[in-house]
């Protein structure tokens, strides 16, 4: 799949340009390749191109691919989709990061179910930054309380925030919700010693990458611009 390699190189240079424009170092940015709807072979190609962080939204699909890719044992797997309570055990057992935690109950289950021999599970709290109705994410006013509770859970390591803003037309407009998220993180870091070490802003997708990097994103999530259109059902042969 030479196409994936080309697209990956293109995204990496877009990230480098955004970083340069923002006066930031590329080494402070992690590309999270969102591989939902893509076969294991596509992940393998991106892995050969240097990707080590992959994001998945659907548990069973992710577990199938993890099994096929067990030889790539330095992949960091990120769960980025909505989480139902009955899925927390497998997520706690098979992922390195979860970006979509927005309730204490889910965080408690992930902490309780994280196997003892593994390091604490890295967590980003998903914030409903535009306060849209019927959208996932904790509301900004309720964030400090949730963050303080999550930071006490022994099986988890709270790392920061994840946002998916609503679409906006211009880069200038796109920067507002990312700036809001950066301020929220900044404020959280001051409210307790456990929160001082927060270091992650998971924000920016292909259409708003530049704006997100300008406002301090540390992890950008890109899917179709690396892999092309998603396929369902996935053809793994
Ligand atoms: C699917 C998804 C992405 C990637 O979307 P693309 O349009 O394929 O780049 C990023 N973040 C989240 C949370 C997603 O669910």
XYZ file of N, CA and C and ligand atoms in Angstrom:
726
model
N 0.820 -1.208 0.000
C 0.000 0.000 0.000
C 0.858 1.265 0.000
N 1.484 1.548 -1.141
C 2.387 2.703 -1.247
C 1.637 4.003 -0.990
N 0.356 4.008 -1.345
C -0.476 5.171 -1.167
C -0.489 5.675 0.274
N -0.586 4.742 1.205
C -0.619 5.099 2.620
C 0.696 5.760 3.030
N 1.786 5.213 2.542
C 3.094 5.784 2.875
C 3.191 7.229 2.379
N 2.722 7.470 1.152
C 2.742 8.841 0.615
C 1.882 9.772 1.456
N 0.681 9.306 1.774
C -0.237 10.158 2.547
C 0.308 10.428 3.943
N 0.940 9.429 4.512
C 1.537 9.580 5.838
C 2.651 10.630 5.800
N 3.478 10.557 4.771
C 4.543 11.558 4.632
C 3.963 12.954 4.476
N 2.858 13.019 3.728
C 2.219 14.315 3.512
C 1.672 14.888 4.821
N 1.014 14.034 5.609
C 0.480 14.489 6.902
C 1.620 14.911 7.830
N 2.675 14.129 7.847
C 3.810 14.487 8.709
C 4.401 15.839 8.313
N 4.419 16.136 7.003
C 4.958 17.450 6.649
C 3.955 18.560 6.963
N 2.648 18.253 6.871
C 1.663 19.264 7.319
C 1.834 19.555 8.805
N 2.045 18.513 9.594
C 2.233 18.707 11.034
C 3.504 19.533 11.301
N 4.551 19.212 10.565
C 5.809 19.962 10.735
C 5.617 21.433 10.373
N 4.858 21.706 9.296
C 4.591 23.092 8.896
C 3.784 23.823 9.966
N 2.738 23.141 10.471
C 1.910 23.761 11.504
C 2.748 24.084 12.737
N 3.609 23.149 13.106
C 4.466 23.355 14.279
C 5.378 24.553 14.047
N 5.964 24.606 12.869
C 6.883 25.688 12.551
C 6.170 27.038 12.618
N 4.981 27.092 11.998
C 4.191 28.330 12.030
C 3.865 28.774 13.451
N 3.686 27.787 14.329
C 3.309 28.093 15.701
C 4.542 28.275 16.596
N 5.733 28.156 16.012
C 6.951 28.273 16.811
C 7.107 27.131 17.796
N 6.586 25.972 17.419
C 6.674 24.815 18.312
C 7.551 23.733 17.696
N 8.000 22.813 18.546
C 8.838 21.728 18.061
C 7.971 20.540 17.645
N 8.309 19.948 16.500
C 7.567 18.778 16.022
C 7.604 17.642 17.040
N 8.665 17.603 17.824
C 8.796 16.513 18.794
C 7.777 16.632 19.927
N 7.105 17.775 20.048
C 6.050 17.923 21.061
C 4.686 17.470 20.542
N 4.655 16.989 19.285
C 3.384 16.586 18.679
C 3.406 15.105 18.331
N 2.352 14.430 18.713
C 2.222 13.018 18.372
C 1.098 12.839 17.368
N 1.402 12.128 16.301
C 0.361 11.796 15.330
C -0.339 10.523 15.779
N -1.643 10.655 15.998
C -2.449 9.479 16.309
C -3.170 9.080 15.023
N -2.755 7.961 14.450
C -3.343 7.489 13.197
C -4.641 6.754 13.535
N -5.764 7.323 13.109
C -7.071 6.750 13.453
C -7.418 5.669 12.434
N -7.379 4.417 12.897
C -7.424 3.278 11.979
C -8.753 2.523 11.995
N -9.793 3.113 12.570
C -11.103 2.449 12.507
C -11.503 2.270 11.048
N -12.109 1.138 10.766
C -12.561 0.897 9.394
C -11.444 0.542 8.437
N -10.247 0.302 8.958
C -9.104 -0.058 8.112
C -8.599 -1.443 8.500
N -8.168 -2.224 7.520
C -7.665 -3.564 7.825
C -6.295 -3.523 8.513
N -5.942 -4.627 9.147
C -4.637 -4.729 9.825
C -3.488 -4.423 8.867
N -3.641 -4.827 7.601
C -2.557 -4.594 6.633
C -2.274 -3.099 6.459
N -3.324 -2.272 6.547
C -3.136 -0.823 6.409
C -2.363 -0.280 7.614
N -2.691 -0.784 8.797
C -1.981 -0.370 10.015
C -0.515 -0.781 9.906
N -0.315 -1.982 9.406
C 1.039 -2.491 9.243
C 1.866 -1.595 8.316
N 1.235 -1.107 7.251
C 1.943 -0.211 6.332
C 2.308 1.104 7.024
N 1.351 1.658 7.783
C 1.631 2.906 8.498
C 2.707 2.687 9.570
N 2.685 1.516 10.166
C 3.712 1.156 11.157
C 5.094 1.167 10.500
N 5.172 0.570 9.328
C 6.456 0.565 8.608
C 6.904 1.978 8.270
N 5.925 2.885 8.099
C 6.245 4.284 7.823
C 6.581 5.068 9.086
N 6.584 4.414 10.234
C 7.019 5.076 11.462
C 5.933 5.351 12.499
N 4.656 5.132 12.154
C 3.574 5.380 13.126
C 3.631 4.372 14.262
N 3.481 4.859 15.464
C 3.430 3.942 16.617
C 2.159 4.133 17.440
N 1.367 5.145 17.128
C 0.133 5.405 17.873
C -1.075 5.232 16.948
N -1.972 4.335 17.334
C -3.159 4.081 16.515
C -4.412 4.234 17.361
N -5.442 4.853 16.771
C -6.694 5.115 17.477
C -7.822 4.276 16.904
N -8.583 3.654 17.787
C -9.701 2.807 17.370
C -10.967 3.210 18.132
N -12.126 3.039 17.484
C -13.412 3.432 18.093
C -14.289 2.259 18.506
N -14.055 1.097 17.903
C -14.959 -0.032 18.137
C -14.158 -1.188 18.717
N -14.598 -1.655 19.895
C -13.781 -2.596 20.656
C -13.478 -3.884 19.897
N -14.499 -4.578 19.420
C -14.245 -5.890 18.820
C -13.349 -5.776 17.588
N -13.639 -4.759 16.784
C -12.800 -4.527 15.599
C -11.341 -4.312 16.010
N -11.134 -3.543 17.051
C -9.773 -3.245 17.512
C -9.089 -4.506 18.034
N -9.820 -5.307 18.815
C -9.212 -6.527 19.375
C -8.783 -7.481 18.264
N -9.610 -7.590 17.236
C -9.260 -8.458 16.102
C -7.942 -8.009 15.470
N -7.811 -6.716 15.270
C -6.606 -6.208 14.614
C -5.393 -6.299 15.535
N -5.607 -6.063 16.823
C -4.485 -6.195 17.772
C -3.915 -7.604 17.734
N -4.826 -8.566 17.616
C -4.375 -9.955 17.565
C -3.530 -10.203 16.305
N -4.017 -9.678 15.176
C -3.263 -9.879 13.932
C -1.925 -9.166 13.955
N -1.830 -8.096 14.743
C -0.616 -7.274 14.747
C 0.227 -7.491 15.998
N 0.051 -8.638 16.645
C 0.730 -8.823 17.936
C 2.250 -8.722 17.809
N 2.782 -8.981 16.604
C 4.235 -8.880 16.413
C 4.717 -7.420 16.524
N 3.839 -6.458 16.250
C 4.212 -5.036 16.381
C 3.969 -4.629 17.828
N 4.822 -5.111 18.712
C 4.482 -4.991 20.130
C 4.852 -3.650 20.754
N 5.344 -2.713 19.937
C 5.555 -1.369 20.486
C 4.492 -0.371 20.004
N 3.388 -0.890 19.482
C 2.270 0.010 19.151
C 1.601 0.477 20.442
N 1.272 1.771 20.479
C 0.449 2.314 21.563
C -0.981 2.383 21.035
N -1.867 1.628 21.653
C -3.261 1.596 21.208
C -4.095 2.585 22.013
N -4.855 3.414 21.268
C -5.691 4.449 21.906
C -7.154 4.145 21.622
N -7.968 4.112 22.655
C -9.410 3.977 22.447
C -10.010 5.368 22.427
N -10.709 5.722 21.322
C -11.198 7.101 21.175
C -12.703 7.184 20.970
N -13.411 6.055 21.035
C -14.859 6.055 20.775
C -15.676 6.092 22.055
N -16.996 6.264 21.921
C -17.883 6.222 23.089
C -17.734 4.876 23.817
N -17.836 4.909 25.145
C -17.587 3.706 25.957
C -18.841 3.282 26.707
N -19.275 2.051 26.463
C -20.361 1.478 27.258
C -19.743 0.713 28.429
N -20.476 0.669 29.548
C -19.953 0.026 30.764
C -19.503 -1.405 30.524
N -20.227 -2.128 29.690
C -19.885 -3.550 29.514
C -18.627 -3.752 28.669
N -18.033 -2.668 28.175
C -16.806 -2.778 27.369
C -15.551 -2.394 28.151
N -15.736 -1.892 29.368
C -14.573 -1.316 30.063
C -13.483 -2.347 30.360
N -13.875 -3.593 30.687
C -12.843 -4.571 31.069
C -11.862 -4.815 29.923
N -12.396 -5.084 28.742
C -11.515 -5.356 27.596
C -10.702 -4.121 27.211
N -11.299 -2.950 27.382
C -10.547 -1.728 27.081
C -9.393 -1.589 28.078
N -9.686 -1.811 29.357
C -8.643 -1.693 30.391
C -7.520 -2.702 30.175
N -7.874 -3.842 29.615
C -6.879 -4.903 29.428
C -6.042 -4.743 28.155
N -6.580 -4.043 27.166
C -5.957 -4.099 25.840
C -5.530 -2.763 25.236
N -5.696 -1.670 25.967
C -5.311 -0.364 25.422
C -4.292 0.324 26.333
N -3.596 1.310 25.758
C -2.623 2.094 26.516
C -3.179 3.459 26.907
N -4.115 3.926 26.089
C -4.740 5.234 26.300
C -6.247 5.122 26.064
N -7.014 5.966 26.771
C -8.434 6.168 26.456
C -8.681 7.675 26.425
N -9.239 8.168 25.306
C -9.439 9.622 25.129
C -10.865 10.054 25.398
N -11.762 9.112 25.617
C -13.191 9.439 25.571
C -13.888 9.215 26.906
N -13.182 9.453 28.002
C -13.802 9.301 29.324
C -14.531 10.601 29.673
N -15.817 10.480 29.976
C -16.551 11.691 30.356
C -17.461 11.481 31.571
N -17.313 10.326 32.254
C -18.109 10.056 33.469
C -17.242 9.323 34.473
N -17.484 9.611 35.737
C -16.693 8.975 36.791
C -16.909 7.478 36.827
N -18.137 7.041 36.577
C -18.437 5.611 36.663
C -17.553 4.801 35.690
N -17.388 5.306 34.491
C -16.559 4.623 33.495
C -15.098 4.635 33.945
N -14.653 5.765 34.470
C -13.263 5.874 34.936
C -13.003 4.886 36.072
N -13.952 4.783 36.999
C -13.786 3.852 38.124
C -13.673 2.420 37.640
N -14.523 2.062 36.682
C -14.473 0.691 36.155
C -13.137 0.428 35.451
N -12.675 1.388 34.646
C -11.393 1.209 33.952
C -10.259 1.044 34.967
N -10.310 1.823 36.038
C -9.274 1.737 37.066
C -9.314 0.382 37.767
N -10.511 -0.030 38.188
C -10.657 -1.315 38.885
C -10.218 -2.477 37.999
N -10.474 -2.370 36.700
C -10.267 -3.492 35.792
C -8.892 -3.472 35.106
N -8.111 -2.431 35.348
C -6.771 -2.381 34.758
C -5.901 -3.465 35.401
N -5.339 -4.372 34.604
C -4.524 -5.443 35.194
C -3.327 -4.875 35.964
N -3.030 -5.501 37.101
C -1.980 -4.988 37.987
C -0.602 -4.977 37.352
N -0.354 -5.927 36.446
C 0.988 -6.015 35.863
C 1.219 -4.956 34.775
N 0.169 -4.236 34.392
C 0.327 -3.181 33.383
C 0.476 -1.821 34.068
N 1.155 -0.875 33.387
C 1.212 0.484 33.947
C -0.187 1.093 33.953
N -0.401 2.157 34.764
C -1.712 2.795 34.771
C -2.135 3.197 33.352
N -3.436 3.101 33.103
C -4.002 3.442 31.793
C -4.018 4.972 31.644
N -3.457 5.470 30.541
C -3.446 6.912 30.285
C -4.843 7.379 29.884
N -5.283 8.478 30.499
C -6.660 8.942 30.287
C -6.694 10.406 29.852
N -7.505 10.689 28.821
C -7.909 12.062 28.530
C -9.402 12.167 28.799
N -9.799 13.254 29.419
C -11.225 13.496 29.632
C -11.766 14.216 28.405
N -12.847 13.671 27.853
C -13.457 14.312 26.687
C -14.355 15.443 27.161
N -14.094 16.640 26.657
C -14.852 17.828 27.057
C -15.756 18.262 25.902
N -17.008 18.506 26.221
C -17.978 19.019 25.250
C -17.752 20.526 25.150
N -16.736 20.884 24.371
C -16.183 22.243 24.413
C -17.160 23.281 23.852
N -18.008 22.884 22.909
C -19.004 23.824 22.376
C -20.339 23.703 23.107
N -20.340 22.910 24.176
C -21.561 22.679 24.953
C -22.760 22.384 24.052
N -22.529 21.473 23.113
C -23.593 21.059 22.203
C -24.495 20.055 22.893
N -25.771 20.187 22.626
C -26.707 19.233 23.203
C -26.515 17.867 22.537
N -26.767 16.815 23.284
C -26.659 15.439 22.776
C -25.307 15.148 22.159
N -24.250 15.721 22.746
C -22.905 15.366 22.287
C -22.132 14.823 23.473
N -21.251 13.837 23.216
C -20.443 13.265 24.295
C -19.541 14.325 24.887
N -19.065 14.056 26.093
C -18.112 14.961 26.723
C -18.687 15.596 27.973
N -17.806 15.837 28.941
C -18.216 16.507 30.167
C -18.306 18.005 29.887
N -19.229 18.655 30.538
C -19.341 20.099 30.297
C -18.208 20.811 31.054
N -17.699 21.908 30.494
C -16.556 22.587 31.116
C -16.773 22.923 32.601
N -17.995 23.270 33.000
C -18.208 23.607 34.430
C -18.049 22.394 35.335
N -18.351 21.212 34.820
C -18.253 20.011 35.658
C -16.871 19.351 35.584
N -16.011 19.892 34.726
C -14.702 19.259 34.497
C -13.798 19.194 35.737
N -13.642 20.294 36.500
C -12.692 20.232 37.623
C -13.013 19.115 38.614
N -14.278 18.937 38.935
C -14.652 17.896 39.890
C -14.328 16.507 39.336
N -14.680 16.280 38.058
C -14.387 14.977 37.447
C -12.872 14.738 37.408
N -12.131 15.761 37.028
C -10.670 15.608 36.919
C -10.068 15.262 38.273
N -10.542 15.922 39.320
C -9.995 15.630 40.655
C -10.302 14.200 41.075
N -11.508 13.744 40.799
C -11.857 12.362 41.157
C -11.043 11.362 40.347
N -10.945 11.595 39.051
C -10.225 10.643 38.193
C -8.745 10.584 38.578
N -8.191 11.729 38.963
C -6.759 11.755 39.299
C -6.438 10.926 40.542
N -7.455 10.574 41.334
C -7.232 9.764 42.546
C -7.263 8.261 42.251
N -7.688 7.866 41.057
C -7.899 6.440 40.800
C -6.568 5.738 40.502
N -6.262 4.675 41.229
C -4.925 4.080 41.161
C -4.590 3.396 39.836
N -5.602 2.913 39.120
C -5.310 2.202 37.875
C -5.173 3.126 36.676
N -5.362 4.437 36.916
C -5.357 5.390 35.802
C -4.288 6.455 36.002
N -3.841 7.001 34.870
C -2.987 8.180 34.916
C -3.651 9.251 34.061
N -4.218 10.231 34.712
C -4.891 11.296 33.970
C -3.844 12.142 33.254
N -3.977 12.281 31.927
C -2.978 12.991 31.129
C -3.453 14.331 30.602
N -4.789 14.453 30.347
C -5.240 15.735 29.799
C -6.640 15.665 29.246
N -6.868 16.435 28.181
C -8.215 16.628 27.647
C -8.284 16.257 26.168
N -9.482 15.851 25.756
C -9.746 15.603 24.337
C -10.979 16.394 23.936
N -10.922 17.064 22.799
C -12.101 17.785 22.301
C -12.330 17.510 20.816
N -13.611 17.543 20.451
C -14.029 17.480 19.037
C -14.972 18.667 18.821
N -14.443 19.833 18.455
C -15.312 20.999 18.279
C -16.235 20.824 17.078
N -17.304 21.608 17.055
C -18.158 21.581 15.870
C -17.422 22.272 14.716
N -17.805 21.922 13.486
C -17.089 22.500 12.334
C -17.234 24.020 12.270
N -16.172 24.684 11.867
C -16.192 26.136 11.682
C -15.526 26.463 10.352
N -15.902 27.591 9.774
C -15.501 27.881 8.396
C -14.050 28.316 8.249
N -13.565 29.137 9.175
C -12.231 29.701 8.968
C -11.274 29.235 10.067
N -10.001 29.337 9.768
C -9.008 28.927 10.762
C -9.104 29.801 12.005
N -9.373 31.067 11.795
C -9.526 31.977 12.926
C -10.630 31.502 13.867
N -11.766 31.127 13.292
C -12.885 30.629 14.106
C -12.556 29.276 14.746
N -11.819 28.459 14.008
C -11.455 27.135 14.534
C -10.595 27.229 15.790
N -9.843 28.321 15.905
C -8.919 28.426 17.041
C -9.635 28.623 18.366
N -10.834 29.224 18.350
C -11.519 29.561 19.612
C -11.723 28.350 20.541
N -12.371 27.261 20.072
C -12.590 26.145 20.991
C -11.279 25.477 21.447
N -10.268 25.494 20.601
C -8.977 24.915 20.990
C -8.299 25.779 22.052
N -8.444 27.089 21.887
C -7.915 28.000 22.898
C -8.650 27.805 24.225
N -9.979 27.619 24.148
C -10.767 27.348 25.364
C -10.266 26.072 26.050
N -10.001 25.039 25.254
C -9.540 23.767 25.823
C -8.167 23.945 26.483
N -7.298 24.697 25.826
C -5.958 24.930 26.387
C -6.060 25.675 27.723
N -6.982 26.630 27.790
C -7.171 27.372 29.048
C -7.723 26.471 30.146
N -8.654 25.601 29.769
C -9.199 24.663 30.761
C -8.085 23.793 31.331
N -7.214 23.299 30.468
C -6.118 22.446 30.936
C -5.195 23.232 31.867
N -4.894 24.447 31.456
C -4.026 25.313 32.241
C -4.590 25.529 33.651
N -5.881 25.789 33.710
C -6.531 26.041 35.002
C -6.538 24.770 35.864
N -6.836 23.637 35.224
C -6.848 22.373 35.976
C -5.514 22.123 36.660
N -4.448 22.445 35.951
C -3.106 22.155 36.471
C -2.814 22.895 37.773
N -3.580 23.957 38.031
C -3.320 24.759 39.230
C -4.175 24.328 40.434
N -5.144 23.434 40.239
C -6.073 23.211 41.356
C -5.664 22.115 42.331
N -4.761 21.224 41.934
C -4.255 20.270 42.926
C -2.930 19.685 42.451
N -2.112 19.210 43.376
C -0.800 18.663 42.998
C -0.923 17.493 42.021
N -1.985 16.683 42.147
C -2.152 15.530 41.242
C -2.405 15.981 39.805
N -2.891 17.202 39.644
C -3.237 17.667 38.297
C -2.120 18.491 37.650
N -1.105 18.794 38.439
C -0.004 19.626 37.943
C 0.698 19.033 36.734
N 0.710 17.692 36.661
C 1.510 17.021 35.633
C 0.731 16.758 34.335
N -0.496 17.228 34.239
C -1.261 17.032 32.999
C -0.469 17.627 31.829
N -0.393 16.878 30.739
C 0.483 17.308 29.643
C -0.099 17.068 28.250
N -1.386 16.682 28.173
C -1.897 16.260 26.858
C -3.144 17.031 26.433
N -3.105 17.529 25.203
C -4.300 18.086 24.564
C -4.506 17.316 23.266
N -5.496 16.409 23.286
C -5.806 15.613 22.106
C -6.824 16.402 21.298
N -6.341 17.126 20.298
C -7.243 17.979 19.519
C -6.644 18.289 18.157
N -7.528 18.398 17.165
C -7.106 18.649 15.802
C -7.277 17.407 14.963
N -8.004 17.582 13.838
C -8.202 16.521 12.867
C -7.762 17.113 11.528
N -8.037 16.408 10.424
C -7.425 16.895 9.180
C -7.872 18.318 8.812
N -9.147 18.655 9.095
C -9.652 19.962 8.675
C -9.273 21.127 9.581
N -8.777 20.837 10.774
C -8.470 21.940 11.701
C -7.125 21.759 12.411
N -6.260 21.019 11.730
C -4.937 20.696 12.264
C -4.128 21.935 12.639
N -4.085 22.882 11.691
C -3.267 24.077 11.885
C -3.719 24.881 13.103
N -5.040 25.042 13.214
C -5.603 25.798 14.343
C -5.301 25.102 15.660
N -5.431 23.787 15.677
C -5.205 23.035 16.915
C -3.739 23.123 17.353
N -2.843 22.990 16.400
C -1.414 23.053 16.741
C -1.057 24.461 17.226
N -1.659 25.466 16.597
C -1.411 26.847 17.026
C -1.840 27.075 18.469
N -2.867 26.355 18.915
C -3.383 26.549 20.277
C -2.832 25.530 21.276
N -1.867 24.728 20.861
C -1.188 23.882 21.848
C -1.507 22.400 21.828
N -2.142 21.912 20.767
C -2.391 20.460 20.671
C -1.092 19.688 20.884
N -1.176 18.563 21.578
C 0.003 17.688 21.676
C -0.221 16.383 20.923
N -1.499 16.083 20.611
C -1.814 14.866 19.880
C -2.877 15.206 18.844
N -2.602 14.932 17.574
C -3.593 15.193 16.537
C -4.085 13.857 15.985
N -5.369 13.807 15.686
C -6.000 12.532 15.318
C -6.418 12.582 13.850
N -5.765 11.770 13.039
C -6.012 11.794 11.595
C -6.324 10.390 11.096
N -7.433 10.249 10.380
C -7.820 8.941 9.851
C -7.749 8.889 8.341
N -8.842 9.336 7.689
C -8.950 9.144 6.235
C -7.828 9.825 5.450
N -7.251 10.888 5.953
C -6.156 11.524 5.219
C -4.882 10.675 5.222
N -4.848 9.652 6.066
C -3.715 8.702 6.007
C -4.122 7.444 5.237
N -5.316 6.934 5.590
C -5.678 5.593 5.125
C -6.652 5.573 3.949
N -7.258 6.705 3.627
C -8.330 6.691 2.627
C -9.647 6.332 3.291
N -10.697 6.148 2.462
C -12.035 5.896 3.007
C -12.077 4.625 3.862
N -12.935 4.674 4.889
C -13.095 3.485 5.736
C -13.901 2.421 4.999
N -13.591 1.145 5.317
C -14.323 0.042 4.686
C -15.066 -0.735 5.759
N -16.340 -0.944 5.531
C -17.096 -1.882 6.371
C -17.914 -2.763 5.456
N -17.885 -4.105 5.604
C -17.035 -4.803 6.569
C -15.571 -4.736 6.147
N -14.692 -4.896 7.112
C -13.262 -4.836 6.834
C -12.814 -6.140 6.173
N -12.094 -5.987 5.074
C -11.562 -7.149 4.391
C -10.127 -7.382 4.877
N -9.953 -8.372 5.728
C -8.646 -8.581 6.345
C -7.752 -9.550 5.588
N -8.211 -10.014 4.433
C -7.373 -11.003 3.746
C -6.313 -10.323 2.895
C -12.813 8.904 13.354
C -12.200 9.873 14.281
C -11.118 10.690 13.884
C -10.528 10.671 12.483
O -11.434 11.107 11.534
P -11.015 11.232 9.998
O -12.087 12.077 9.418
O -10.991 9.863 9.434
O -9.674 11.871 9.926
C -10.564 11.533 14.832
N -11.029 11.603 16.095
C -12.063 10.841 16.510
C -12.542 10.967 17.917
C -12.684 9.960 15.618
O -13.709 9.220 16.046
